[in-house]
Coordinates of C-alpha atoms in Angstrom, one line a residue:
Chain A
M2 CA 110.6 155.0 106.8
N3 CA 111.2 151.5 105.4
P4 CA 108.6 151.2 102.6
L5 CA 108.0 147.6 103.6
L6 CA 107.1 148.6 107.1
S7 CA 104.9 151.4 106.0
R8 CA 103.1 149.1 103.7
R9 CA 102.7 146.6 106.5
A10 CA 101.4 149.3 108.7
F11 CA 98.9 150.1 106.1
L12 CA 97.9 146.5 105.8
R13 CA 97.4 146.2 109.5
N14 CA 94.7 148.9 109.3
T15 CA 92.7 147.6 106.4
S16 CA 89.2 146.2 106.9
L17 CA 90.5 142.9 105.6
V18 CA 92.7 142.6 108.6
S19 CA 89.9 143.6 110.9
A20 CA 87.9 140.7 109.5
A21 CA 90.9 138.5 110.0
A22 CA 90.9 139.3 113.7
A23 CA 87.3 138.4 114.0
F24 CA 87.2 135.1 112.1
P25 CA 90.1 132.6 112.3
S26 CA 89.2 130.9 109.0
F27 CA 89.3 132.7 105.6
L28 CA 88.6 132.3 102.0
P29 CA 91.8 132.8 100.1
S30 CA 92.1 136.5 99.3
R31 CA 92.4 135.8 95.6
V32 CA 88.6 135.4 95.5
L33 CA 88.2 139.0 96.6
G34 CA 89.5 140.2 93.2
Q35 CA 92.5 142.0 91.9
T36 CA 94.9 143.0 94.6
A37 CA 96.8 146.3 94.2
P38 CA 100.5 145.7 93.7
S39 CA 101.3 147.7 96.8
K40 CA 99.2 145.3 98.9
K41 CA 100.7 142.1 97.6
I42 CA 102.9 140.0 99.8
T43 CA 106.2 139.5 98.0
V44 CA 107.8 136.1 98.3
G45 CA 111.1 134.4 97.6
F46 CA 111.8 130.7 97.4
I47 CA 115.0 129.1 98.9
G48 CA 115.1 125.6 97.4
T49 CA 113.0 124.9 94.3
G50 CA 113.2 121.1 93.9
N51 CA 110.7 118.4 94.6
I52 CA 108.6 119.8 97.5
A53 CA 108.9 123.5 96.3
Q54 CA 107.0 122.8 93.1
G55 CA 103.7 122.3 94.9
H56 CA 104.3 125.5 96.9
L57 CA 105.1 127.4 93.8
D58 CA 102.0 126.3 92.1
T59 CA 99.9 127.1 95.1
L60 CA 101.3 130.6 95.7
L61 CA 101.1 131.5 92.0
G62 CA 97.3 131.0 92.5
F63 CA 97.1 133.7 95.1
D64 CA 96.2 137.1 93.8
D65 CA 97.7 138.8 96.8
V66 CA 101.1 137.1 96.4
R67 CA 103.9 138.1 94.1
I68 CA 106.9 135.7 93.8
L69 CA 109.9 138.0 93.1
A70 CA 112.8 135.6 93.3
V71 CA 113.9 132.0 93.5
C72 CA 117.1 130.4 94.8
D73 CA 118.6 127.0 94.3
V74 CA 122.2 125.7 94.2
D75 CA 121.2 123.6 91.2
K76 CA 120.9 125.8 88.1
V77 CA 118.5 123.4 86.4
H78 CA 116.1 123.7 89.3
R79 CA 116.3 127.4 89.7
D80 CA 116.0 128.1 86.0
L81 CA 112.9 125.9 85.8
A82 CA 111.4 127.6 88.8
A83 CA 112.1 131.1 87.5
A84 CA 110.6 130.1 84.1
K85 CA 107.5 128.8 85.8
V86 CA 107.0 132.1 87.8
N87 CA 107.7 134.2 84.7
A88 CA 105.3 132.2 82.6
A89 CA 102.6 132.6 85.2
Y90 CA 103.1 136.4 85.5
G91 CA 103.7 136.9 81.8
N92 CA 107.0 138.7 82.3
R93 CA 110.7 138.1 83.0
D94 CA 110.9 139.7 86.5
C95 CA 111.7 136.7 88.7
T96 CA 115.3 136.7 89.7
A97 CA 117.2 133.4 90.1
Y98 CA 119.9 133.2 92.7
N99 CA 122.5 130.5 93.6
D100 CA 123.3 131.9 97.1
F101 CA 120.3 132.3 99.5
R102 CA 122.0 135.2 101.2
E103 CA 121.5 137.4 98.1
L104 CA 117.8 136.6 98.2
T105 CA 117.4 137.3 101.9
A106 CA 119.3 140.6 101.6
R107 CA 116.6 142.0 99.2
A108 CA 114.6 144.7 101.0
D109 CA 111.6 144.2 98.7
I110 CA 110.8 140.6 99.7
D111 CA 108.4 140.1 102.6
A112 CA 108.4 136.4 103.1
V113 CA 110.5 133.4 102.3
M114 CA 109.6 129.8 101.6
V115 CA 112.3 127.5 102.9
C116 CA 112.3 124.2 100.8
T117 CA 115.9 123.1 101.1
P118 CA 117.2 119.8 102.6
D119 CA 116.7 119.6 106.3
N120 CA 120.3 120.5 107.3
W121 CA 119.8 123.9 105.7
H122 CA 116.4 124.9 107.2
A123 CA 117.7 126.6 110.3
L124 CA 120.4 128.6 108.6
N125 CA 118.1 129.7 105.7
A126 CA 115.2 130.6 108.0
I127 CA 117.3 132.5 110.6
E128 CA 119.1 134.5 107.9
A129 CA 115.7 135.4 106.4
M130 CA 114.2 136.4 109.7
R131 CA 117.4 138.4 110.6
N132 CA 116.7 140.3 107.4
G133 CA 113.1 141.0 108.3
K134 CA 111.3 138.3 106.4
D135 CA 108.5 136.1 107.6
V136 CA 109.2 132.4 106.8
Y137 CA 107.4 129.3 105.9
V138 CA 109.7 126.3 106.6
E139 CA 109.1 122.9 105.2
K140 CA 108.9 120.0 107.7
P141 CA 110.8 118.7 109.5
L142 CA 111.6 122.1 110.9
T143 CA 115.2 121.4 111.7
L144 CA 117.9 118.7 111.7
T145 CA 118.7 119.1 115.4
I146 CA 117.0 120.0 118.6
E147 CA 119.3 123.0 119.2
E148 CA 118.6 124.3 115.7
G149 CA 114.9 124.3 116.5
R150 CA 115.3 126.3 119.6
A151 CA 117.6 128.8 117.7
M152 CA 114.9 129.2 115.1
V153 CA 112.2 129.9 117.7
S154 CA 114.5 132.4 119.4
A155 CA 115.1 134.2 116.1
A156 CA 111.4 134.4 115.3
R157 CA 110.7 136.0 118.6
K158 CA 113.8 138.2 118.6
Y159 CA 113.1 139.6 115.2
G160 CA 109.3 139.6 115.5
R161 CA 108.7 137.3 112.5
V162 CA 105.9 135.0 111.5
A163 CA 107.2 131.5 111.2
Q164 CA 105.0 128.8 109.9
T165 CA 106.0 125.1 109.9
G166 CA 105.0 123.1 106.8
T167 CA 103.0 120.6 108.8
Q168 CA 100.0 121.2 106.7
Q169 CA 97.8 118.4 108.3
R170 CA 96.9 121.0 110.9
S171 CA 95.0 122.8 108.1
S172 CA 92.9 119.7 107.5
R173 CA 89.4 119.5 109.0
R174 CA 89.8 115.7 109.5
F175 CA 92.9 116.1 111.7
H176 CA 91.7 119.3 113.4
D177 CA 88.4 117.8 114.5
T178 CA 90.0 114.6 115.8
A179 CA 92.7 116.5 117.8
E180 CA 90.1 118.9 119.2
F181 CA 87.8 115.9 120.2
I182 CA 90.7 114.3 122.0
R183 CA 91.7 117.6 123.7
N184 CA 88.1 117.9 125.0
G185 CA 88.2 114.5 126.5
G186 CA 86.0 112.9 123.9
M187 CA 87.8 109.6 124.2
G188 CA 87.8 109.7 128.0
K189 CA 91.2 109.3 129.6
L190 CA 93.8 108.7 127.0
S191 CA 96.1 105.7 127.5
R192 CA 98.3 105.4 124.4
I193 CA 98.9 106.6 120.9
E194 CA 100.1 104.4 118.0
I195 CA 101.7 106.0 114.9
L196 CA 102.7 104.1 111.8
I197 CA 105.0 105.7 109.2
P198 CA 106.0 104.4 105.8
A199 CA 109.2 102.4 105.3
N200 CA 112.1 103.9 103.3
N201 CA 111.1 104.2 99.6
K202 CA 114.6 104.4 98.2
Y203 CA 117.5 101.9 98.4
V204 CA 121.0 101.8 97.2
G205 CA 123.5 99.0 97.4
A206 CA 126.3 98.8 99.9
N207 CA 128.8 100.6 97.7
W208 CA 128.9 104.0 96.2
K209 CA 131.7 106.1 94.8
P210 CA 132.2 109.8 94.2
E211 CA 131.0 111.1 90.9
P212 CA 131.7 114.3 88.9
V213 CA 129.6 117.2 90.0
P214 CA 127.0 117.9 87.3
A215 CA 127.4 121.3 85.5
G216 CA 125.4 124.0 87.2
L217 CA 125.3 122.3 90.7
D218 CA 127.2 124.2 93.5
W219 CA 128.0 121.1 95.5
D220 CA 129.9 122.8 98.2
L221 CA 126.9 125.0 98.9
W222 CA 124.5 122.1 98.7
V223 CA 126.4 120.3 101.4
G224 CA 126.5 123.5 103.4
P225 CA 127.0 123.1 107.2
A226 CA 127.2 119.2 107.0
P227 CA 130.5 117.4 107.0
F228 CA 131.8 117.5 103.4
Q229 CA 131.1 114.5 101.3
P230 CA 131.8 114.2 97.6
Y231 CA 128.9 114.3 95.2
T232 CA 127.1 111.1 94.2
R233 CA 123.8 111.2 92.4
Q234 CA 122.2 108.8 94.8
G235 CA 123.0 111.1 97.7
C236 CA 121.6 114.3 96.4
H237 CA 118.1 115.4 95.4
Y238 CA 115.3 113.7 97.4
N239 CA 117.6 110.9 98.7
F240 CA 119.3 113.3 101.1
R241 CA 116.6 112.4 103.6
F242 CA 118.1 108.9 104.0
I243 CA 121.5 110.2 105.1
L244 CA 121.9 111.2 108.7
D245 CA 124.2 114.1 107.9
Y246 CA 121.4 115.9 106.1
A247 CA 118.2 114.4 107.6
A248 CA 116.7 111.7 109.8
G249 CA 114.8 109.5 107.4
Q250 CA 111.2 108.7 107.7
V251 CA 111.3 109.5 111.5
T252 CA 111.2 113.1 110.6
N253 CA 109.9 112.9 107.0
W254 CA 106.6 111.3 108.0
G255 CA 106.9 111.4 111.8
A256 CA 106.8 115.2 111.6
H257 CA 103.3 115.0 110.2
Y258 CA 101.7 112.4 112.5
I259 CA 103.5 113.1 115.7
D260 CA 102.5 116.7 115.1
I261 CA 98.8 115.7 115.3
A262 CA 99.5 113.7 118.5
Q263 CA 101.2 116.7 120.1
W264 CA 98.3 118.9 119.1
A265 CA 95.7 116.5 120.6
L266 CA 97.7 116.1 123.8
G267 CA 98.1 119.9 124.3
M268 CA 101.9 119.5 124.2
D269 CA 102.6 122.2 121.6
E270 CA 105.0 123.9 123.9
S271 CA 106.3 120.9 125.8
G272 CA 106.9 117.2 125.1
P273 CA 107.4 113.8 126.6
V274 CA 109.6 113.0 129.6
E275 CA 110.9 109.6 128.6
V276 CA 111.9 107.9 125.4
V277 CA 113.1 104.4 124.5
G278 CA 113.9 103.1 121.0
D279 CA 115.0 100.0 119.1
G280 CA 115.5 100.9 115.5
E281 CA 117.7 99.4 112.9
F282 CA 120.2 101.4 110.9
P283 CA 122.3 100.4 107.9
T284 CA 125.8 99.6 108.9
T285 CA 127.4 100.3 105.6
G286 CA 126.5 102.0 102.3
L287 CA 125.5 105.5 101.5
F288 CA 122.2 105.6 103.4
S289 CA 122.4 105.8 107.2
T290 CA 118.9 106.6 108.5
A291 CA 116.8 104.0 110.3
T292 CA 115.3 101.3 108.0
K293 CA 113.2 100.1 110.9
V294 CA 111.7 102.8 113.2
D295 CA 110.4 101.8 116.6
F296 CA 110.4 104.1 119.6
T297 CA 108.1 104.9 122.4
C298 CA 107.8 108.2 124.3
R299 CA 106.0 108.6 127.6
Y300 CA 104.4 111.9 128.6
A301 CA 104.1 113.2 132.2
S302 CA 100.4 112.4 132.0
G303 CA 101.3 108.7 131.6
V304 CA 100.2 108.6 127.9
A305 CA 102.6 106.5 125.8
L306 CA 103.2 107.4 122.1
R307 CA 104.7 104.6 120.0
C308 CA 106.0 105.4 116.5
R309 CA 107.1 102.6 114.1
T310 CA 107.6 101.6 110.6
R311 CA 104.7 100.0 108.6
Y312 CA 105.6 97.4 106.1
D313 CA 102.3 97.1 104.1
G314 CA 103.5 99.4 101.3
V315 CA 101.0 102.2 102.1
S316 CA 102.6 105.6 101.4
D317 CA 100.9 107.3 104.3
G318 CA 101.0 107.3 108.0
N319 CA 98.3 107.2 110.6
V320 CA 97.8 108.1 114.2
R321 CA 95.5 106.0 116.5
F322 CA 94.4 107.3 119.9
F323 CA 93.4 104.8 122.5
G324 CA 91.2 106.0 125.4
E325 CA 88.5 104.8 127.8
R326 CA 85.9 104.9 125.0
G327 CA 87.9 102.8 122.5
W328 CA 90.1 104.1 119.7
V329 CA 90.0 106.5 116.8
D330 CA 92.4 106.5 113.9
V331 CA 93.1 109.3 111.5
S332 CA 95.1 109.4 108.3
R333 CA 95.1 111.5 105.2
S334 CA 92.8 109.1 103.5
A335 CA 90.3 108.1 106.2
S336 CA 89.1 108.1 109.8
T337 CA 88.2 104.9 111.5
A338 CA 87.2 104.0 115.0
S339 CA 86.4 101.1 117.3
D340 CA 82.8 102.4 117.2
P341 CA 81.6 104.2 114.1
A342 CA 79.4 106.4 116.3
L343 CA 82.6 108.0 117.6
L344 CA 83.3 109.4 114.1
K345 CA 79.9 111.1 113.9
E346 CA 80.5 112.5 117.3
I347 CA 83.9 113.9 116.3
T348 CA 82.2 115.8 113.4
A349 CA 79.3 116.9 115.5
Q350 CA 81.4 118.2 118.4
S351 CA 83.7 120.3 116.2
G352 CA 83.9 123.8 117.6
K353 CA 81.6 123.0 120.5
G354 CA 84.0 121.9 123.2
A355 CA 85.6 124.0 125.9
V356 CA 88.9 123.8 124.0
K357 CA 88.7 125.3 120.5
L358 CA 91.8 124.5 118.5
P359 CA 92.8 127.1 115.9
S360 CA 91.2 126.4 112.6
S361 CA 92.6 126.6 109.1
L362 CA 91.5 125.1 105.9
N363 CA 94.5 126.3 103.8
H364 CA 98.0 126.2 105.2
H365 CA 99.4 128.8 102.8
D366 CA 96.5 131.1 103.3
N367 CA 96.9 130.7 107.1
F368 CA 100.5 131.8 106.6
L369 CA 99.6 134.8 104.5
Q370 CA 96.9 135.9 107.0
A371 CA 99.4 135.7 109.8
I372 CA 101.7 137.9 107.8
R373 CA 99.0 140.5 107.5
T374 CA 97.7 140.2 111.1
R375 CA 101.0 139.4 112.8
A376 CA 99.2 136.6 114.6
R377 CA 100.8 133.2 115.3
P378 CA 100.2 130.9 112.4
I379 CA 98.5 127.5 113.0
S380 CA 101.8 125.7 112.8
D381 CA 103.9 128.2 114.7
V382 CA 107.6 127.6 114.8
E383 CA 107.5 126.7 118.5
F384 CA 105.0 123.9 117.7
G385 CA 107.0 122.7 114.8
H386 CA 110.1 122.7 116.9
R387 CA 108.4 120.7 119.7
T388 CA 107.1 118.1 117.2
T389 CA 110.5 117.8 115.5
T390 CA 112.0 117.4 118.9
V391 CA 109.9 114.3 119.5
C392 CA 111.1 112.9 116.2
N393 CA 114.7 113.6 117.2
L394 CA 114.3 112.1 120.6
G395 CA 113.1 109.0 119.0
N396 CA 116.0 109.0 116.5
I397 CA 118.5 109.5 119.3
A398 CA 117.0 106.8 121.5
M399 CA 117.0 104.4 118.6
Q400 CA 120.7 105.0 118.1
L401 CA 121.6 104.8 121.8
K402 CA 119.4 101.8 122.5
R403 CA 118.8 102.7 126.1
P404 CA 115.9 104.5 127.9
L405 CA 116.4 108.2 128.1
K406 CA 114.8 110.8 130.4
W407 CA 113.9 114.1 128.8
D408 CA 113.3 117.5 130.5
P409 CA 111.0 119.3 128.1
A410 CA 111.3 122.6 130.0
A411 CA 115.1 122.7 129.9
E412 CA 115.2 120.8 126.6
R413 CA 117.9 118.5 127.9
F414 CA 118.3 114.8 128.6
V415 CA 118.6 113.9 132.3
D416 CA 121.9 112.3 133.2
D417 CA 123.0 111.2 129.7
A418 CA 126.0 113.1 128.5
I419 CA 126.2 111.4 125.1
A420 CA 122.5 112.0 124.4
N421 CA 122.9 115.6 125.3
R422 CA 125.7 116.0 122.8
M423 CA 123.4 114.6 120.2
R424 CA 121.0 117.5 120.6
T425 CA 123.2 119.5 118.4
R426 CA 125.8 119.2 115.6
S427 CA 128.8 121.3 114.8
M428 CA 128.7 123.1 111.5
R429 CA 131.3 123.3 108.8
G430 CA 132.7 126.8 108.4
P431 CA 131.6 129.5 107.7
W432 CA 128.2 128.3 108.9
S433 CA 127.1 128.8 112.4
L434 CA 123.9 129.1 114.4
V435 CA 125.2 132.4 115.8
Chain B
M30 CA 145.9 63.7 140.5
A31 CA 144.2 63.2 137.3
E32 CA 146.4 63.3 134.2
K33 CA 145.7 66.1 131.8
S34 CA 144.3 65.0 128.5
P35 CA 146.6 65.8 125.6
A36 CA 145.9 69.0 123.6
R37 CA 143.7 68.4 120.6
P38 CA 145.6 69.1 117.4
P39 CA 144.2 72.0 115.4
R40 CA 141.7 70.9 112.9
V41 CA 142.9 71.3 109.3
R42 CA 140.1 71.6 106.7
P43 CA 140.8 70.2 103.3
E44 CA 141.3 72.7 100.5
N45 CA 137.8 72.1 99.0
D46 CA 136.0 72.5 102.4
P47 CA 133.5 75.4 101.9
F48 CA 133.9 76.4 105.5
R49 CA 137.7 76.8 105.2
A50 CA 137.5 80.3 103.7
Y51 CA 134.9 81.4 106.2
E52 CA 137.0 80.1 109.1
E53 CA 140.1 81.8 107.9
Q54 CA 138.3 85.1 107.4
F55 CA 136.8 84.8 110.9
V56 CA 140.2 84.2 112.5
A57 CA 141.7 87.0 110.5
S58 CA 138.8 89.4 111.4
P59 CA 140.5 92.8 111.9
D60 CA 140.4 95.1 114.9
P61 CA 137.6 97.7 114.1
W62 CA 139.6 100.3 115.9
A63 CA 142.5 99.8 113.5
E64 CA 140.2 99.7 110.5
I65 CA 138.5 103.0 111.0
V66 CA 141.7 104.9 110.1
K67 CA 141.4 103.5 106.6
L68 CA 137.8 104.8 105.9
D69 CA 137.3 106.5 102.6
H70 CA 134.4 107.9 100.7
G71 CA 132.2 105.0 99.4
S72 CA 134.3 102.4 101.2
D73 CA 132.7 99.7 103.5
R74 CA 131.9 101.4 106.8
T75 CA 131.0 98.3 108.7
F76 CA 133.9 98.7 111.1
G77 CA 133.0 102.3 111.5
S78 CA 129.5 101.3 112.5
T79 CA 130.9 98.8 115.0
V80 CA 133.0 101.5 116.6
R81 CA 130.2 104.0 116.6
A82 CA 127.9 101.5 118.3
M83 CA 130.6 100.7 120.9
V84 CA 131.1 104.4 121.6
M85 CA 127.4 105.2 121.9
N86 CA 126.7 102.3 124.2
A87 CA 129.8 102.6 126.4
E88 CA 129.2 102.9 130.1
P89 CA 130.8 106.0 131.5
A90 CA 133.6 103.9 133.1
Q91 CA 134.4 102.5 129.6
R92 CA 134.6 105.8 127.9
P93 CA 138.2 106.9 128.9
A94 CA 139.6 103.7 127.4
M95 CA 137.7 104.4 124.2
E96 CA 138.8 108.0 124.1
K97 CA 142.3 106.7 124.4
K98 CA 141.8 104.4 121.4
L99 CA 140.4 107.3 119.4
I100 CA 143.4 109.5 120.3
Q101 CA 145.7 106.7 119.2
A102 CA 143.8 106.4 115.9
L103 CA 144.5 110.1 115.2
A104 CA 148.2 109.3 115.2
A105 CA 147.9 106.0 113.3
P106 CA 150.0 105.6 110.2
G107 CA 147.9 105.7 107.1
L108 CA 145.1 107.8 108.6
T109 CA 142.9 109.0 105.8
A110 CA 141.0 112.3 105.8
V111 CA 137.7 110.4 106.1
G112 CA 139.1 108.3 108.9
Q113 CA 140.2 111.4 110.7
L114 CA 136.8 113.0 110.4
F115 CA 135.2 109.9 111.6
V116 CA 137.4 109.8 114.7
C117 CA 136.7 113.4 115.4
R118 CA 133.0 112.8 115.2
M119 CA 133.3 109.9 117.7
L120 CA 135.2 112.2 120.0
A121 CA 132.3 114.6 119.7
L122 CA 130.3 112.0 121.6
I123 CA 132.7 111.0 124.4
G124 CA 135.7 113.4 124.1
T125 CA 137.1 115.1 127.2
A126 CA 140.0 117.4 128.0
E127 CA 142.2 114.4 127.5
C128 CA 141.8 114.6 123.7
V129 CA 142.4 118.3 123.4
P130 CA 146.2 118.1 122.9
A131 CA 145.8 115.5 120.2
V132 CA 143.1 117.4 118.4
T133 CA 144.6 120.9 118.7
P134 CA 147.1 120.5 115.8
L135 CA 144.1 119.8 113.5
L136 CA 142.4 122.9 114.7
N137 CA 145.3 125.0 113.5
D138 CA 145.2 123.7 110.0
K139 CA 142.6 125.2 107.6
A140 CA 142.0 121.8 106.0
T141 CA 141.2 120.0 109.2
A142 CA 139.9 122.8 111.5
D143 CA 136.2 121.8 110.9
A144 CA 136.9 118.2 111.9
A145 CA 138.7 119.4 115.0
R146 CA 135.8 121.6 116.0
F147 CA 133.4 118.7 115.5
A148 CA 135.5 116.9 118.2
L149 CA 135.9 119.8 120.5
D150 CA 132.8 121.9 120.4
G151 CA 130.9 119.8 122.9
I152 CA 133.6 119.6 125.5
E153 CA 133.0 122.0 128.3
N154 CA 136.6 122.6 129.4
P155 CA 138.7 125.8 129.5
A156 CA 141.4 123.9 127.5
V157 CA 139.1 124.0 124.5
D158 CA 138.5 127.7 124.8
A159 CA 142.2 128.4 125.1
A160 CA 142.8 126.3 122.0
Y161 CA 140.1 128.1 120.1
R162 CA 141.5 131.5 121.0
D163 CA 144.9 130.5 120.0
A164 CA 143.7 129.2 116.6
L165 CA 142.0 132.5 115.8
G166 CA 145.4 133.9 114.7
K167 CA 146.3 130.9 112.7
L168 CA 143.2 130.3 110.5
S169 CA 141.7 132.2 107.7
G170 CA 138.6 132.2 105.5
D171 CA 135.7 129.9 106.1
A172 CA 137.6 127.9 108.7
K173 CA 138.1 131.0 110.7
A174 CA 134.5 132.1 110.4
G175 CA 133.4 128.6 111.6
L176 CA 135.8 128.9 114.6
I177 CA 134.4 132.3 115.5
G178 CA 130.9 130.8 115.5
S179 CA 132.0 128.1 117.9
I180 CA 133.6 130.6 120.2
A181 CA 130.4 132.6 120.3
L182 CA 128.2 129.6 120.9
R183 CA 130.5 128.6 123.8
G184 CA 130.1 132.1 125.2
D185 CA 133.8 132.7 125.7
R186 CA 133.9 136.4 126.5
T187 CA 137.6 136.4 127.0
A188 CA 137.8 136.1 123.2
L189 CA 135.7 139.3 122.7
A190 CA 138.6 141.7 122.2
A191 CA 140.2 139.5 119.6
I192 CA 137.0 139.0 117.7
Q193 CA 136.2 142.7 117.8
A194 CA 139.6 143.3 116.2
I195 CA 138.7 140.8 113.5
Q196 CA 135.4 142.5 113.0
A197 CA 137.2 145.8 112.4
D198 CA 139.9 144.5 110.2
A199 CA 139.1 145.5 106.6
K200 CA 141.5 143.0 105.2
E201 CA 139.4 140.1 106.5
P202 CA 136.9 138.6 104.0
A203 CA 133.3 139.4 104.3
A204 CA 132.3 135.9 105.7
V205 CA 134.8 136.3 108.5
R206 CA 133.8 139.8 109.4
T207 CA 130.1 138.9 109.4
A208 CA 130.9 135.9 111.7
A209 CA 132.8 138.3 114.0
A210 CA 130.0 140.8 114.0
R211 CA 127.4 138.2 115.0
A212 CA 129.8 136.7 117.6
V213 CA 130.3 140.2 119.2
E214 CA 126.5 140.7 119.3
R215 CA 126.1 137.3 120.9
L216 CA 128.9 137.7 123.4
T217 CA 127.8 141.2 124.5
A218 CA 124.1 140.5 124.7
K219 CA 122.6 140.9 128.1
S220 CA 121.5 137.5 129.3

């Protein structure tokens, strides 16, 4: 028998797991004391740059987690990450890989954190799931709509836990607001307004290819996207402003706040039926994602969701729900409302309505508990896919500048051949969604 | 019958007129469809953006003429690799069976096979499937693995035997054999 499977079978039968089934929220298991090595969830990281650093720090704090390997096509990043892990554990056991396929092939790794640029998410996660790993995938879940569906299919086919990194679902503030809306607390909902930050990086109109820095596997960095020579401004972090790799702030921030709207609307396995957009895109230069985001979706219920760029310099988004009782607004920093009494009501009504949304106070812990219980995590891959789809619908509509009809069941545009072709992108060989 | 007024002589701006250069530039503004063949990494892509907007916003009745312009661009003298890739990506949006003969030669060359697939993958026409099957025997390495993936995604079961043979061929590199194995799994899966 596969030792991993036998260990999981053991874990499924522990009293800890029985408790997990009874109570949806947990204290991190590290507070329970030393975890035997055989019970630890072993983790590998694919992508160790910017966003991965926070995940590394967090998971190193879990007693029931052991990070065995890290992978990055940038040697500087992967060596730093491996050193951080080894320093935390007081050994030299963490293996550093250049190619993610070597990491996913390891039989002793249970779960993989996918923290690569967006155009890599689907390939990294699907390969990991094919090799029996559970996955935590940074947001936005995927670059294209078709990749998202492929990732959901892989999770179901291989029976894997797949958590999307939309961690606002593991925040009491967002949870309570969404649950309040779901239970009709605002009366009939009419519209939702979402603001997302403007681009925070700019380059001039011109750029030129530069020598690839030592230790950076540029071909593997580009991966499935059309090949483009290295330029420093188009690599780490800034990739998100180049359409070949990402969709800009539409998915970078939109993935967080549209996710809360989808949750509040009960649209976790569906989506809007129409979208229209009028964004602005750079017509030359390195960056190509929207500099001005403005699109509106309409759901079958009649609710309109508008997402647009804010220009007040605030590095956060917010989502405002308008209903018969006024409006409530929630962001990472604050909740506000047309009537302050609504905010007290939201807190007081938490957990008391007919609809009880899943609850989590720690996104990583929720993922780890799902690995042990085999339950769906709070930001299940299907939900992440549906949220990212709304972002991508907006991005496509802003480029096409015409109203589009969307069939959320078939996941196809109605009567628009070009829009339908934009649901997917061909990949450079050898990469494929197959 | 009223007499026609004489034609107004062209206005000639003096050398030091600040609008002279602007006017000359405007009159000489190039055809964006001709400019896209010169695209290069880091170059001004304004004309590319113009063509992209035209392609995306074209009415269905306008698309055949645009596809024809893109096909002509593929044969234009001085076509750069970046220009070629750009044209293929525009065909990915509006291409039909009409462009298959022009794109197929690119499909058979390892250096341009990916660009060709970008153009052809979205075209639901047997001519594309035939071109893909034919290219299987002409490509190698990563380009071949990518092609196999495209065939599998298109669900072309008539390519199954050829792909099974590739899967079994020990001389093929690992990436190609892996792609073949996954394609066989996809093509033989019960729907």
